[in-house]
């Protein structure tokens, strides 16, 4: 796989996500003491964007906690296309010290992310006790497997494994995304996969989103991408997961605790409620699992 201008556009999506997250954190939507290390100054984003990021981060967090509740910290987390996600440090500040935490992204991203660490580098990757930040192209399954092996992932194949894919798989061709997901589902007998990405791309609003995605280096949508949530869940089952559920983000938002929603409402007024509804209807969270201990992970569990 060669490096292209599209890859540059894809890498830039991380800067965008990090800026949006920092903006929402500064406004008080959620707490993140680490995000300021990765992006210095940001302009204020529209309330609908901040709200969308809040729902995204809150929803991922809710299921990460469900996973940890079920298996404790003797587990591993694999963060695909991690960008500048600060989850590792946020969990470290709680009682949740994860056994093995592996982050993967393009080397251009992981190199920047590792800038300040007290760590050991091996071939440009960072390996420390229980934390691995490795550069690779997620489209090359062979490379992903080598890097996961170097990070000790397969040595713990029996350990409960959480795989995170937050706005990542959509940047891969469907065949490559499928091969990666099917491999992970097969490699870890007790695992949960959380995917946050676009859905319902076939209506008018969705077509505009699909065009924006294409401009940012996304391959054209195949059968897997952009369908309704039920199709995303069925697809995860077809790739080897025993159970899978998916919801659009409006459904997820309504299922969050009243306090969380009231707090968000108090932070800033929404000018364009209709726009937020449209955005929420075009993003989905999928939770796919293997192993009985994760079978009951659910929105209201
Ligand atoms: N998961 C992070 C988050 O939600 O904040 C970052 C999301 S950002 C929209 C997408 C990330 O996926 C970028 O950091 C990008 O470099 C990474 N990515 C996309 N395609 C990739 C590939 N083929 N190999 C490695 N990383 C990739």
PDB file of C-alpha atoms and ligand atoms in Angstrom:
ATOM      1  CA  UNK A   1       0.000   0.000   0.000  1.00  0.00           C
ATOM      2  CA  UNK A   2       1.503   3.309  -1.001  1.00  0.00           C
ATOM      3  CA  UNK A   3       1.315   6.614   0.812  1.00  0.00           C
ATOM      4  CA  UNK A   4      -0.959   9.104  -0.916  1.00  0.00           C
ATOM      5  CA  UNK A   5      -2.428  12.591  -0.659  1.00  0.00           C
ATOM      6  CA  UNK A   6      -5.582  10.863   0.584  1.00  0.00           C
ATOM      7  CA  UNK A   7      -3.608   9.511   3.511  1.00  0.00           C
ATOM      8  CA  UNK A   8      -2.621  13.087   4.399  1.00  0.00           C
ATOM      9  CA  UNK A   9      -6.299  14.031   4.394  1.00  0.00           C
ATOM     10  CA  UNK A  10      -7.099  11.044   6.610  1.00  0.00           C
ATOM     11  CA  UNK A  11      -4.341  11.947   9.055  1.00  0.00           C
ATOM     12  CA  UNK A  12      -5.745  15.497   9.210  1.00  0.00           C
ATOM     13  CA  UNK A  13      -9.046  14.097  10.512  1.00  0.00           C
ATOM     14  CA  UNK A  14      -7.244  13.377  13.765  1.00  0.00           C
ATOM     15  CA  UNK A  15      -6.273  17.031  14.167  1.00  0.00           C
ATOM     16  CA  UNK A  16      -9.881  17.974  13.567  1.00  0.00           C
ATOM     17  CA  UNK A  17     -11.231  15.443  16.086  1.00  0.00           C
ATOM     18  CA  UNK A  18      -8.677  16.524  18.698  1.00  0.00           C
ATOM     19  CA  UNK A  19      -9.527  20.211  18.208  1.00  0.00           C
ATOM     20  CA  UNK A  20     -13.247  19.534  18.519  1.00  0.00           C
ATOM     21  CA  UNK A  21     -12.697  17.468  21.660  1.00  0.00           C
ATOM     22  CA  UNK A  22     -10.517  20.148  23.200  1.00  0.00           C
ATOM     23  CA  UNK A  23     -13.134  22.811  22.470  1.00  0.00           C
ATOM     24  CA  UNK A  24     -15.864  20.743  24.169  1.00  0.00           C
ATOM     25  CA  UNK A  25     -13.588  20.001  27.135  1.00  0.00           C
ATOM     26  CA  UNK A  26     -12.824  23.724  27.571  1.00  0.00           C
ATOM     27  CA  UNK A  27     -16.547  24.459  27.605  1.00  0.00           C
ATOM     28  CA  UNK A  28     -16.968  21.886  30.390  1.00  0.00           C
ATOM     29  CA  UNK A  29     -18.773  19.068  28.571  1.00  0.00           C
ATOM     30  CA  UNK A  30     -16.411  16.500  30.068  1.00  0.00           C
ATOM     31  CA  UNK A  31     -13.055  16.379  31.865  1.00  0.00           C
ATOM     32  CA  UNK A  32      -9.830  15.557  30.092  1.00  0.00           C
ATOM     33  CA  UNK A  33      -6.580  16.764  31.667  1.00  0.00           C
ATOM     34  CA  UNK A  34      -4.461  15.462  28.798  1.00  0.00           C
ATOM     35  CA  UNK A  35      -5.983  16.749  25.595  1.00  0.00           C
ATOM     36  CA  UNK A  36      -4.216  20.106  25.901  1.00  0.00           C
ATOM     37  CA  UNK A  37      -0.889  18.318  25.369  1.00  0.00           C
ATOM     38  CA  UNK A  38      -1.938  17.402  21.863  1.00  0.00           C
ATOM     39  CA  UNK A  39      -3.539  20.555  20.538  1.00  0.00           C
ATOM     40  CA  UNK A  40      -2.694  24.059  21.651  1.00  0.00           C
ATOM     41  CA  UNK A  41      -5.249  26.612  20.598  1.00  0.00           C
ATOM     42  CA  UNK A  42      -8.728  26.025  19.229  1.00  0.00           C
ATOM     43  CA  UNK A  43     -11.497  28.254  17.959  1.00  0.00           C
ATOM     44  CA  UNK A  44     -14.936  27.720  19.397  1.00  0.00           C
ATOM     45  CA  UNK A  45     -17.006  25.187  17.460  1.00  0.00           C
ATOM     46  CA  UNK A  46     -20.751  25.305  16.825  1.00  0.00           C
ATOM     47  CA  UNK A  47     -22.889  24.045  19.741  1.00  0.00           C
ATOM     48  CA  UNK A  48     -24.199  21.172  17.606  1.00  0.00           C
ATOM     49  CA  UNK A  49     -20.645  19.965  16.969  1.00  0.00           C
ATOM     50  CA  UNK A  50     -19.730  20.166  20.669  1.00  0.00           C
ATOM     51  CA  UNK A  51     -22.880  18.298  21.582  1.00  0.00           C
ATOM     52  CA  UNK A  52     -22.168  15.600  18.991  1.00  0.00           C
ATOM     53  CA  UNK A  53     -18.673  15.069  20.373  1.00  0.00           C
ATOM     54  CA  UNK A  54     -20.023  14.928  23.909  1.00  0.00           C
ATOM     55  CA  UNK A  55     -22.484  12.174  22.977  1.00  0.00           C
ATOM     56  CA  UNK A  56     -19.696  10.296  21.155  1.00  0.00           C
ATOM     57  CA  UNK A  57     -17.220  10.435  24.028  1.00  0.00           C
ATOM     58  CA  UNK A  58     -19.875   9.720  26.665  1.00  0.00           C
ATOM     59  CA  UNK A  59     -21.238   6.726  24.718  1.00  0.00           C
ATOM     60  CA  UNK A  60     -17.771   5.209  24.170  1.00  0.00           C
ATOM     61  CA  UNK A  61     -16.996   5.746  27.863  1.00  0.00           C
ATOM     62  CA  UNK A  62     -20.256   4.118  28.963  1.00  0.00           C
ATOM     63  CA  UNK A  63     -19.423   0.911  27.085  1.00  0.00           C
ATOM     64  CA  UNK A  64     -15.758   0.945  28.090  1.00  0.00           C
ATOM     65  CA  UNK A  65     -16.991   0.951  31.691  1.00  0.00           C
ATOM     66  CA  UNK A  66     -19.455  -1.859  31.010  1.00  0.00           C
ATOM     67  CA  UNK A  67     -16.570  -3.875  29.595  1.00  0.00           C
ATOM     68  CA  UNK A  68     -14.344  -3.185  32.626  1.00  0.00           C
ATOM     69  CA  UNK A  69     -17.187  -3.959  35.046  1.00  0.00           C
ATOM     70  CA  UNK A  70     -17.500  -7.394  33.489  1.00  0.00           C
ATOM     71  CA  UNK A  71     -13.851  -8.369  33.346  1.00  0.00           C
ATOM     72  CA  UNK A  72     -11.831  -6.159  35.689  1.00  0.00           C
ATOM     73  CA  UNK A  73      -8.434  -4.814  34.738  1.00  0.00           C
ATOM     74  CA  UNK A  74      -6.802  -8.116  33.741  1.00  0.00           C
ATOM     75  CA  UNK A  75      -7.731  -7.304  30.198  1.00  0.00           C
ATOM     76  CA  UNK A  76      -6.345  -5.596  27.176  1.00  0.00           C
ATOM     77  CA  UNK A  77      -7.510  -2.703  25.069  1.00  0.00           C
ATOM     78  CA  UNK A  78      -6.642  -2.301  21.389  1.00  0.00           C
ATOM     79  CA  UNK A  79      -7.360   1.204  20.093  1.00  0.00           C
ATOM     80  CA  UNK A  80      -7.497   1.190  16.266  1.00  0.00           C
ATOM     81  CA  UNK A  81      -6.713   4.543  14.631  1.00  0.00           C
ATOM     82  CA  UNK A  82      -6.182   5.959  18.108  1.00  0.00           C
ATOM     83  CA  UNK A  83      -5.217   9.430  16.911  1.00  0.00           C
ATOM     84  CA  UNK A  84      -4.523  11.585  19.981  1.00  0.00           C
ATOM     85  CA  UNK A  85      -7.121   9.792  22.116  1.00  0.00           C
ATOM     86  CA  UNK A  86      -6.246  10.259  25.799  1.00  0.00           C
ATOM     87  CA  UNK A  87      -8.157   7.239  27.144  1.00  0.00           C
ATOM     88  CA  UNK A  88      -5.039   5.453  28.412  1.00  0.00           C
ATOM     89  CA  UNK A  89      -4.112   8.320  30.749  1.00  0.00           C
ATOM     90  CA  UNK A  90      -7.707   9.006  31.770  1.00  0.00           C
ATOM     91  CA  UNK A  91      -8.108   5.366  32.828  1.00  0.00           C
ATOM     92  CA  UNK A  92      -4.757   5.414  34.569  1.00  0.00           C
ATOM     93  CA  UNK A  93      -6.052   8.227  36.796  1.00  0.00           C
ATOM     94  CA  UNK A  94      -8.909   6.007  37.932  1.00  0.00           C
ATOM     95  CA  UNK A  95      -8.652   2.587  39.559  1.00  0.00           C
ATOM     96  CA  UNK A  96      -8.647   1.041  36.106  1.00  0.00           C
ATOM     97  CA  UNK A  97      -5.004   0.221  35.364  1.00  0.00           C
ATOM     98  CA  UNK A  98      -5.338  -1.857  32.224  1.00  0.00           C
ATOM     99  CA  UNK A  99      -3.116  -4.955  31.855  1.00  0.00           C
ATOM    100  CA  UNK A 100      -2.130  -4.209  28.278  1.00  0.00           C
ATOM    101  CA  UNK A 101      -3.073  -1.130  26.261  1.00  0.00           C
ATOM    102  CA  UNK A 102      -2.185  -1.035  22.568  1.00  0.00           C
ATOM    103  CA  UNK A 103      -2.684   1.942  20.281  1.00  0.00           C
ATOM    104  CA  UNK A 104      -2.298   1.840  16.492  1.00  0.00           C
ATOM    105  CA  UNK A 105      -2.273   4.613  13.913  1.00  0.00           C
ATOM    106  CA  UNK A 106      -0.215   5.771  10.946  1.00  0.00           C
ATOM    107  CA  UNK A 107       3.445   6.302  12.002  1.00  0.00           C
ATOM    108  CA  UNK A 108       3.018  10.033  11.256  1.00  0.00           C
ATOM    109  CA  UNK A 109       0.448  10.155  14.061  1.00  0.00           C
ATOM    110  CA  UNK A 110       2.066   7.785  16.577  1.00  0.00           C
ATOM    111  CA  UNK A 111       5.419   9.573  16.263  1.00  0.00           C
ATOM    112  CA  UNK A 112       3.792  12.892  17.173  1.00  0.00           C
ATOM    113  CA  UNK A 113       1.796  11.297  19.966  1.00  0.00           C
ATOM    114  CA  UNK A 114       4.851   9.733  21.593  1.00  0.00           C
ATOM    115  CA  UNK A 115       6.860  12.947  21.562  1.00  0.00           C
ATOM    116  CA  UNK A 116       7.181  13.389  25.339  1.00  0.00           C
ATOM    117  CA  UNK A 117       7.104   9.846  26.680  1.00  0.00           C
ATOM    118  CA  UNK A 118       9.657   8.191  29.006  1.00  0.00           C
ATOM    119  CA  UNK A 119       9.777   5.151  26.916  1.00  0.00           C
ATOM    120  CA  UNK A 120      11.602   2.632  24.842  1.00  0.00           C
ATOM    121  CA  UNK A 121      11.544   2.841  21.081  1.00  0.00           C
ATOM    122  CA  UNK A 122      11.888  -0.174  18.846  1.00  0.00           C
ATOM    123  CA  UNK A 123      11.778   0.513  15.107  1.00  0.00           C
ATOM    124  CA  UNK A 124       9.941   3.762  15.703  1.00  0.00           C
ATOM    125  CA  UNK A 125       7.345   2.162  17.978  1.00  0.00           C
ATOM    126  CA  UNK A 126       6.923   2.799  21.647  1.00  0.00           C
ATOM    127  CA  UNK A 127       6.817  -0.176  23.994  1.00  0.00           C
ATOM    128  CA  UNK A 128       6.610   0.219  27.746  1.00  0.00           C
ATOM    129  CA  UNK A 129       5.228  -1.944  30.503  1.00  0.00           C
ATOM    130  CA  UNK A 130       1.536  -2.305  29.668  1.00  0.00           C
ATOM    131  CA  UNK A 131       1.414   0.457  27.048  1.00  0.00           C
ATOM    132  CA  UNK A 132       2.286   0.161  23.368  1.00  0.00           C
ATOM    133  CA  UNK A 133       1.944   2.850  20.719  1.00  0.00           C
ATOM    134  CA  UNK A 134       2.694   1.450  17.307  1.00  0.00           C
ATOM    135  CA  UNK A 135       2.745   2.901  13.821  1.00  0.00           C
ATOM    136  CA  UNK A 136       1.153   0.848  11.087  1.00  0.00           C
ATOM    137  CA  UNK A 137      -1.257   0.905   8.206  1.00  0.00           C
ATOM    138  CA  UNK A 138      -4.514  -0.712   9.250  1.00  0.00           C
ATOM    139  CA  UNK A 139      -5.140  -1.642   5.611  1.00  0.00           C
ATOM    140  CA  UNK A 140      -2.255  -4.150   5.790  1.00  0.00           C
ATOM    141  CA  UNK A 141      -3.382  -7.032   7.952  1.00  0.00           C
ATOM    142  CA  UNK A 142       0.070  -8.630   7.919  1.00  0.00           C
ATOM    143  CA  UNK A 143       1.617  -5.482   9.357  1.00  0.00           C
ATOM    144  CA  UNK A 144      -1.142  -5.120  11.956  1.00  0.00           C
ATOM    145  CA  UNK A 145      -0.570  -8.715  13.071  1.00  0.00           C
ATOM    146  CA  UNK A 146       3.186  -8.216  13.393  1.00  0.00           C
ATOM    147  CA  UNK A 147       2.683  -5.060  15.444  1.00  0.00           C
ATOM    148  CA  UNK A 148       0.035  -6.637  17.674  1.00  0.00           C
ATOM    149  CA  UNK A 149       2.353  -9.600  18.250  1.00  0.00           C
ATOM    150  CA  UNK A 150       5.218  -7.258  19.219  1.00  0.00           C
ATOM    151  CA  UNK A 151       2.842  -5.550  21.659  1.00  0.00           C
ATOM    152  CA  UNK A 152       1.986  -8.884  23.296  1.00  0.00           C
ATOM    153  CA  UNK A 153      -1.629  -8.985  22.151  1.00  0.00           C
ATOM    154  CA  UNK A 154      -1.686 -12.622  21.027  1.00  0.00           C
ATOM    155  CA  UNK A 155       0.248 -13.808  24.059  1.00  0.00           C
ATOM    156  CA  UNK A 156      -2.882 -12.715  25.933  1.00  0.00           C
ATOM    157  CA  UNK A 157      -5.356 -14.124  23.404  1.00  0.00           C
ATOM    158  CA  UNK A 158      -7.429 -15.588  26.248  1.00  0.00           C
ATOM    159  CA  UNK A 159      -7.611 -12.312  28.143  1.00  0.00           C
ATOM    160  CA  UNK A 160     -10.756 -10.214  27.765  1.00  0.00           C
ATOM    161  CA  UNK A 161      -9.989  -7.823  24.913  1.00  0.00           C
ATOM    162  CA  UNK A 162     -11.706  -4.555  24.077  1.00  0.00           C
ATOM    163  CA  UNK A 163     -11.233  -3.243  20.534  1.00  0.00           C
ATOM    164  CA  UNK A 164     -12.038   0.422  19.909  1.00  0.00           C
ATOM    165  CA  UNK A 165     -12.701   1.874  16.456  1.00  0.00           C
ATOM    166  CA  UNK A 166     -13.845   5.468  16.893  1.00  0.00           C
ATOM    167  CA  UNK A 167     -14.283   7.095  13.476  1.00  0.00           C
ATOM    168  CA  UNK A 168     -11.649   4.887  11.866  1.00  0.00           C
ATOM    169  CA  UNK A 169     -13.029   1.958   9.870  1.00  0.00           C
ATOM    170  CA  UNK A 170     -14.829   4.287   7.481  1.00  0.00           C
ATOM    171  CA  UNK A 171     -11.395   5.400   6.192  1.00  0.00           C
ATOM    172  CA  UNK A 172     -10.542   1.832   5.135  1.00  0.00           C
ATOM    173  CA  UNK A 173     -11.869   0.118   2.044  1.00  0.00           C
ATOM    174  CA  UNK A 174     -14.696  -2.181   3.156  1.00  0.00           C
ATOM    175  CA  UNK A 175     -12.663  -5.308   2.271  1.00  0.00           C
ATOM    176  CA  UNK A 176      -9.745  -4.130   4.402  1.00  0.00           C
ATOM    177  CA  UNK A 177     -11.983  -3.125   7.310  1.00  0.00           C
ATOM    178  CA  UNK A 178     -13.762  -6.480   7.131  1.00  0.00           C
ATOM    179  CA  UNK A 179     -10.515  -8.465   7.039  1.00  0.00           C
ATOM    180  CA  UNK A 180      -9.243  -6.560  10.089  1.00  0.00           C
ATOM    181  CA  UNK A 181     -12.451  -6.965  12.104  1.00  0.00           C
ATOM    182  CA  UNK A 182     -12.823 -10.654  11.183  1.00  0.00           C
ATOM    183  CA  UNK A 183      -9.204 -11.283  12.197  1.00  0.00           C
ATOM    184  CA  UNK A 184      -9.688  -9.631  15.587  1.00  0.00           C
ATOM    185  CA  UNK A 185     -12.975 -11.458  16.186  1.00  0.00           C
ATOM    186  CA  UNK A 186     -11.215 -14.752  15.469  1.00  0.00           C
ATOM    187  CA  UNK A 187      -8.072 -14.022  17.472  1.00  0.00           C
ATOM    188  CA  UNK A 188      -9.683 -13.147  20.811  1.00  0.00           C
ATOM    189  CA  UNK A 189     -12.224 -15.564  22.252  1.00  0.00           C
ATOM    190  CA  UNK A 190     -13.563 -13.121  24.829  1.00  0.00           C
ATOM    191  CA  UNK A 191     -13.808  -9.725  23.263  1.00  0.00           C
ATOM    192  CA  UNK A 192     -15.930  -6.661  22.678  1.00  0.00           C
ATOM    193  CA  UNK A 193     -15.699  -4.276  19.750  1.00  0.00           C
ATOM    194  CA  UNK A 194     -16.981  -0.697  19.906  1.00  0.00           C
ATOM    195  CA  UNK A 195     -17.414   1.038  16.580  1.00  0.00           C
ATOM    196  CA  UNK A 196     -18.515   4.653  16.283  1.00  0.00           C
ATOM    197  CA  UNK A 197     -19.106   5.795  12.733  1.00  0.00           C
ATOM    198  CA  UNK A 198     -21.401   7.248  10.109  1.00  0.00           C
ATOM    199  CA  UNK A 199     -24.634   5.477   9.203  1.00  0.00           C
ATOM    200  CA  UNK A 200     -27.702   6.039   7.010  1.00  0.00           C
ATOM    201  CA  UNK A 201     -25.579   7.606   4.275  1.00  0.00           C
ATOM    202  CA  UNK A 202     -28.152   6.854   1.612  1.00  0.00           C
ATOM    203  CA  UNK A 203     -30.596   9.704   2.292  1.00  0.00           C
ATOM    204  CA  UNK A 204     -30.164  13.356   1.261  1.00  0.00           C
ATOM    205  CA  UNK A 205     -28.278  14.469   4.362  1.00  0.00           C
ATOM    206  CA  UNK A 206     -26.244  11.256   4.245  1.00  0.00           C
ATOM    207  CA  UNK A 207     -25.204  11.921   0.661  1.00  0.00           C
ATOM    208  CA  UNK A 208     -23.717  15.266   1.693  1.00  0.00           C
ATOM    209  CA  UNK A 209     -21.858  13.523   4.520  1.00  0.00           C
ATOM    210  CA  UNK A 210     -20.589  10.870   2.093  1.00  0.00           C
ATOM    211  CA  UNK A 211     -19.252  13.594  -0.208  1.00  0.00           C
ATOM    212  CA  UNK A 212     -17.488  15.255   2.726  1.00  0.00           C
ATOM    213  CA  UNK A 213     -15.990  11.923   3.688  1.00  0.00           C
ATOM    214  CA  UNK A 214     -14.743  11.343   0.147  1.00  0.00           C
ATOM    215  CA  UNK A 215     -13.094  14.777   0.207  1.00  0.00           C
ATOM    216  CA  UNK A 216     -11.240  13.662   3.339  1.00  0.00           C
ATOM    217  CA  UNK A 217      -9.726  10.605   1.745  1.00  0.00           C
ATOM    218  CA  UNK A 218     -12.465   8.077   2.435  1.00  0.00           C
ATOM    219  CA  UNK A 219     -12.865   5.333  -0.116  1.00  0.00           C
ATOM    220  CA  UNK A 220     -16.246   5.131  -1.807  1.00  0.00           C
ATOM    221  CA  UNK A 221     -18.786   3.453   0.436  1.00  0.00           C
ATOM    222  CA  UNK A 222     -19.169  -0.255  -0.135  1.00  0.00           C
ATOM    223  CA  UNK A 223     -21.919  -2.492   1.112  1.00  0.00           C
ATOM    224  CA  UNK A 224     -20.650  -2.354   4.684  1.00  0.00           C
ATOM    225  CA  UNK A 225     -20.444   1.398   5.161  1.00  0.00           C
ATOM    226  CA  UNK A 226     -23.193   3.790   5.798  1.00  0.00           C
ATOM    227  CA  UNK A 227     -26.142   1.448   6.154  1.00  0.00           C
ATOM    228  CA  UNK A 228     -28.759   1.639   8.888  1.00  0.00           C
ATOM    229  CA  UNK A 229     -27.652   0.582  12.401  1.00  0.00           C
ATOM    230  CA  UNK A 230     -29.367  -2.827  12.167  1.00  0.00           C
ATOM    231  CA  UNK A 231     -27.282  -3.607   9.064  1.00  0.00           C
ATOM    232  CA  UNK A 232     -24.064  -2.554  10.854  1.00  0.00           C
ATOM    233  CA  UNK A 233     -24.875  -4.966  13.682  1.00  0.00           C
ATOM    234  CA  UNK A 234     -25.755  -7.804  11.287  1.00  0.00           C
ATOM    235  CA  UNK A 235     -22.485  -7.188   9.471  1.00  0.00           C
ATOM    236  CA  UNK A 236     -20.484  -7.467  12.712  1.00  0.00           C
ATOM    237  CA  UNK A 237     -22.153 -10.832  13.387  1.00  0.00           C
ATOM    238  CA  UNK A 238     -21.312 -11.989   9.866  1.00  0.00           C
ATOM    239  CA  UNK A 239     -17.647 -11.157  10.570  1.00  0.00           C
ATOM    240  CA  UNK A 240     -17.482 -13.516  13.541  1.00  0.00           C
ATOM    241  CA  UNK A 241     -19.039 -11.825  16.555  1.00  0.00           C
ATOM    242  CA  UNK A 242     -21.633 -13.818  18.471  1.00  0.00           C
ATOM    243  CA  UNK A 243     -23.783 -10.844  19.374  1.00  0.00           C
ATOM    244  CA  UNK A 244     -23.987  -7.277  18.078  1.00  0.00           C
ATOM    245  CA  UNK A 245     -26.234  -4.299  18.619  1.00  0.00           C
ATOM    246  CA  UNK A 246     -26.160  -0.861  17.031  1.00  0.00           C
ATOM    247  CA  UNK A 247     -28.072   2.349  17.624  1.00  0.00           C
ATOM    248  CA  UNK A 248     -28.117   5.727  15.972  1.00  0.00           C
ATOM    249  CA  UNK A 249     -26.791   8.483  18.194  1.00  0.00           C
ATOM    250  CA  UNK A 250     -30.197  10.043  18.810  1.00  0.00           C
ATOM    251  CA  UNK A 251     -31.227   6.770  20.464  1.00  0.00           C
ATOM    252  CA  UNK A 252     -27.955   6.685  22.402  1.00  0.00           C
ATOM    253  CA  UNK A 253     -28.423  10.312  23.489  1.00  0.00           C
ATOM    254  CA  UNK A 254     -31.920   9.640  24.809  1.00  0.00           C
ATOM    255  CA  UNK A 255     -30.654   6.630  26.751  1.00  0.00           C
ATOM    256  CA  UNK A 256     -27.988   8.637  28.617  1.00  0.00           C
ATOM    257  CA  UNK A 257     -28.775   9.502  32.247  1.00  0.00           C
ATOM    258  CA  UNK A 258     -31.035  12.556  32.651  1.00  0.00           C
ATOM    259  CA  UNK A 259     -28.288  14.336  34.593  1.00  0.00           C
ATOM    260  CA  UNK A 260     -25.827  14.052  31.723  1.00  0.00           C
ATOM    261  CA  UNK A 261     -28.302  15.491  29.247  1.00  0.00           C
ATOM    262  CA  UNK A 262     -29.430  18.267  31.569  1.00  0.00           C
ATOM    263  CA  UNK A 263     -25.821  19.253  32.220  1.00  0.00           C
ATOM    264  CA  UNK A 264     -25.129  19.464  28.483  1.00  0.00           C
ATOM    265  CA  UNK A 265     -28.269  21.545  27.940  1.00  0.00           C
ATOM    266  CA  UNK A 266     -27.077  23.990  30.584  1.00  0.00           C
ATOM    267  CA  UNK A 267     -23.666  24.530  28.939  1.00  0.00           C
ATOM    268  CA  UNK A 268     -24.849  26.222  25.772  1.00  0.00           C
ATOM    269  CA  UNK A 269     -27.985  26.938  23.779  1.00  0.00           C
ATOM    270  CA  UNK A 270     -28.513  25.017  20.573  1.00  0.00           C
ATOM    271  CA  UNK A 271     -29.272  27.284  17.606  1.00  0.00           C
ATOM    272  CA  UNK A 272     -29.962  24.476  15.203  1.00  0.00           C
ATOM    273  CA  UNK A 273     -31.782  21.674  16.966  1.00  0.00           C
ATOM    274  CA  UNK A 274     -32.814  20.219  13.597  1.00  0.00           C
ATOM    275  CA  UNK A 275     -29.185  20.032  12.467  1.00  0.00           C
ATOM    276  CA  UNK A 276     -28.229  18.158  15.641  1.00  0.00           C
ATOM    277  CA  UNK A 277     -31.075  15.685  15.087  1.00  0.00           C
ATOM    278  CA  UNK A 278     -29.845  15.097  11.533  1.00  0.00           C
ATOM    279  CA  UNK A 279     -26.256  14.606  12.679  1.00  0.00           C
ATOM    280  CA  UNK A 280     -27.341  12.214  15.430  1.00  0.00           C
ATOM    281  CA  UNK A 281     -29.384  10.221  12.935  1.00  0.00           C
ATOM    282  CA  UNK A 282     -26.271   9.780  10.775  1.00  0.00           C
ATOM    283  CA  UNK A 283     -23.864   8.416  13.364  1.00  0.00           C
ATOM    284  CA  UNK A 284     -24.123   5.035  15.034  1.00  0.00           C
ATOM    285  CA  UNK A 285     -22.522   3.109  17.839  1.00  0.00           C
ATOM    286  CA  UNK A 286     -22.099  -0.637  17.341  1.00  0.00           C
ATOM    287  CA  UNK A 287     -21.243  -3.013  20.186  1.00  0.00           C
ATOM    288  CA  UNK A 288     -20.209  -6.493  19.040  1.00  0.00           C
ATOM    289  CA  UNK A 289     -19.140  -9.221  21.441  1.00  0.00           C
ATOM    290  CA  UNK A 290     -17.758 -12.745  21.737  1.00  0.00           C
ATOM    291  CA  UNK A 291     -17.943 -14.630  25.003  1.00  0.00           C
ATOM    292  CA  UNK A 292     -20.759 -15.007  27.520  1.00  0.00           C
ATOM    293  CA  UNK A 293     -19.478 -12.394  29.943  1.00  0.00           C
ATOM    294  CA  UNK A 294     -20.077  -9.620  27.406  1.00  0.00           C
ATOM    295  CA  UNK A 295     -23.351 -10.891  25.934  1.00  0.00           C
ATOM    296  CA  UNK A 296     -25.489  -8.540  28.032  1.00  0.00           C
ATOM    297  CA  UNK A 297     -23.657  -5.311  27.167  1.00  0.00           C
ATOM    298  CA  UNK A 298     -26.460  -2.975  26.162  1.00  0.00           C
ATOM    299  CA  UNK A 299     -27.588   0.634  26.133  1.00  0.00           C
ATOM    300  CA  UNK A 300     -29.427   0.380  29.425  1.00  0.00           C
ATOM    301  CA  UNK A 301     -27.402  -2.400  31.042  1.00  0.00           C
TER     302      UNK A 301
HETATM  303  N1  LIG B   1      -9.989   7.460  17.192  1.00  0.00           N
HETATM  304  C1  LIG B   1      -9.553   8.837  17.350  1.00  0.00           C
HETATM  305  C2  LIG B   1     -10.681   9.675  17.903  1.00  0.00           C
HETATM  306  O1  LIG B   1     -11.841   9.308  17.752  1.00  0.00           O
HETATM  307  O2  LIG B   1     -10.395  10.742  18.447  1.00  0.00           O
HETATM  308  C3  LIG B   1      -9.084   9.449  16.022  1.00  0.00           C
HETATM  309  C4  LIG B   1     -10.139   9.523  14.962  1.00  0.00           C
HETATM  310  S1  LIG B   1      -9.595  10.282  13.444  1.00  0.00           S
HETATM  311  C5  LIG B   1     -11.137  10.778  12.773  1.00  0.00           C
HETATM  312  C6  LIG B   1      -9.185   8.866  12.417  1.00  0.00           C
HETATM  313  C7  LIG B   1      -7.857   8.244  12.783  1.00  0.00           C
HETATM  314  O3  LIG B   1      -7.705   6.994  12.087  1.00  0.00           O
HETATM  315  C8  LIG B   1      -6.684   9.124  12.379  1.00  0.00           C
HETATM  316  O4  LIG B   1      -5.803   9.274  13.455  1.00  0.00           O
HETATM  317  C9  LIG B   1      -6.067   8.360  11.211  1.00  0.00           C
HETATM  318  O5  LIG B   1      -4.677   8.578  11.079  1.00  0.00           O
HETATM  319  C10 LIG B   1      -6.401   6.915  11.582  1.00  0.00           C
HETATM  320  N2  LIG B   1      -6.383   6.044  10.398  1.00  0.00           N
HETATM  321  C11 LIG B   1      -7.222   6.078   9.342  1.00  0.00           C
HETATM  322  N3  LIG B   1      -6.864   5.165   8.414  1.00  0.00           N
HETATM  323  C12 LIG B   1      -5.774   4.523   8.914  1.00  0.00           C
HETATM  324  C13 LIG B   1      -4.938   3.476   8.433  1.00  0.00           C
HETATM  325  N4  LIG B   1      -5.127   2.923   7.233  1.00  0.00           N
HETATM  326  N5  LIG B   1      -3.911   3.056   9.197  1.00  0.00           N
HETATM  327  C14 LIG B   1      -3.695   3.621  10.412  1.00  0.00           C
HETATM  328  N6  LIG B   1      -4.441   4.611  10.922  1.00  0.00           N
HETATM  329  C15 LIG B   1      -5.466   5.068  10.178  1.00  0.00           C
END
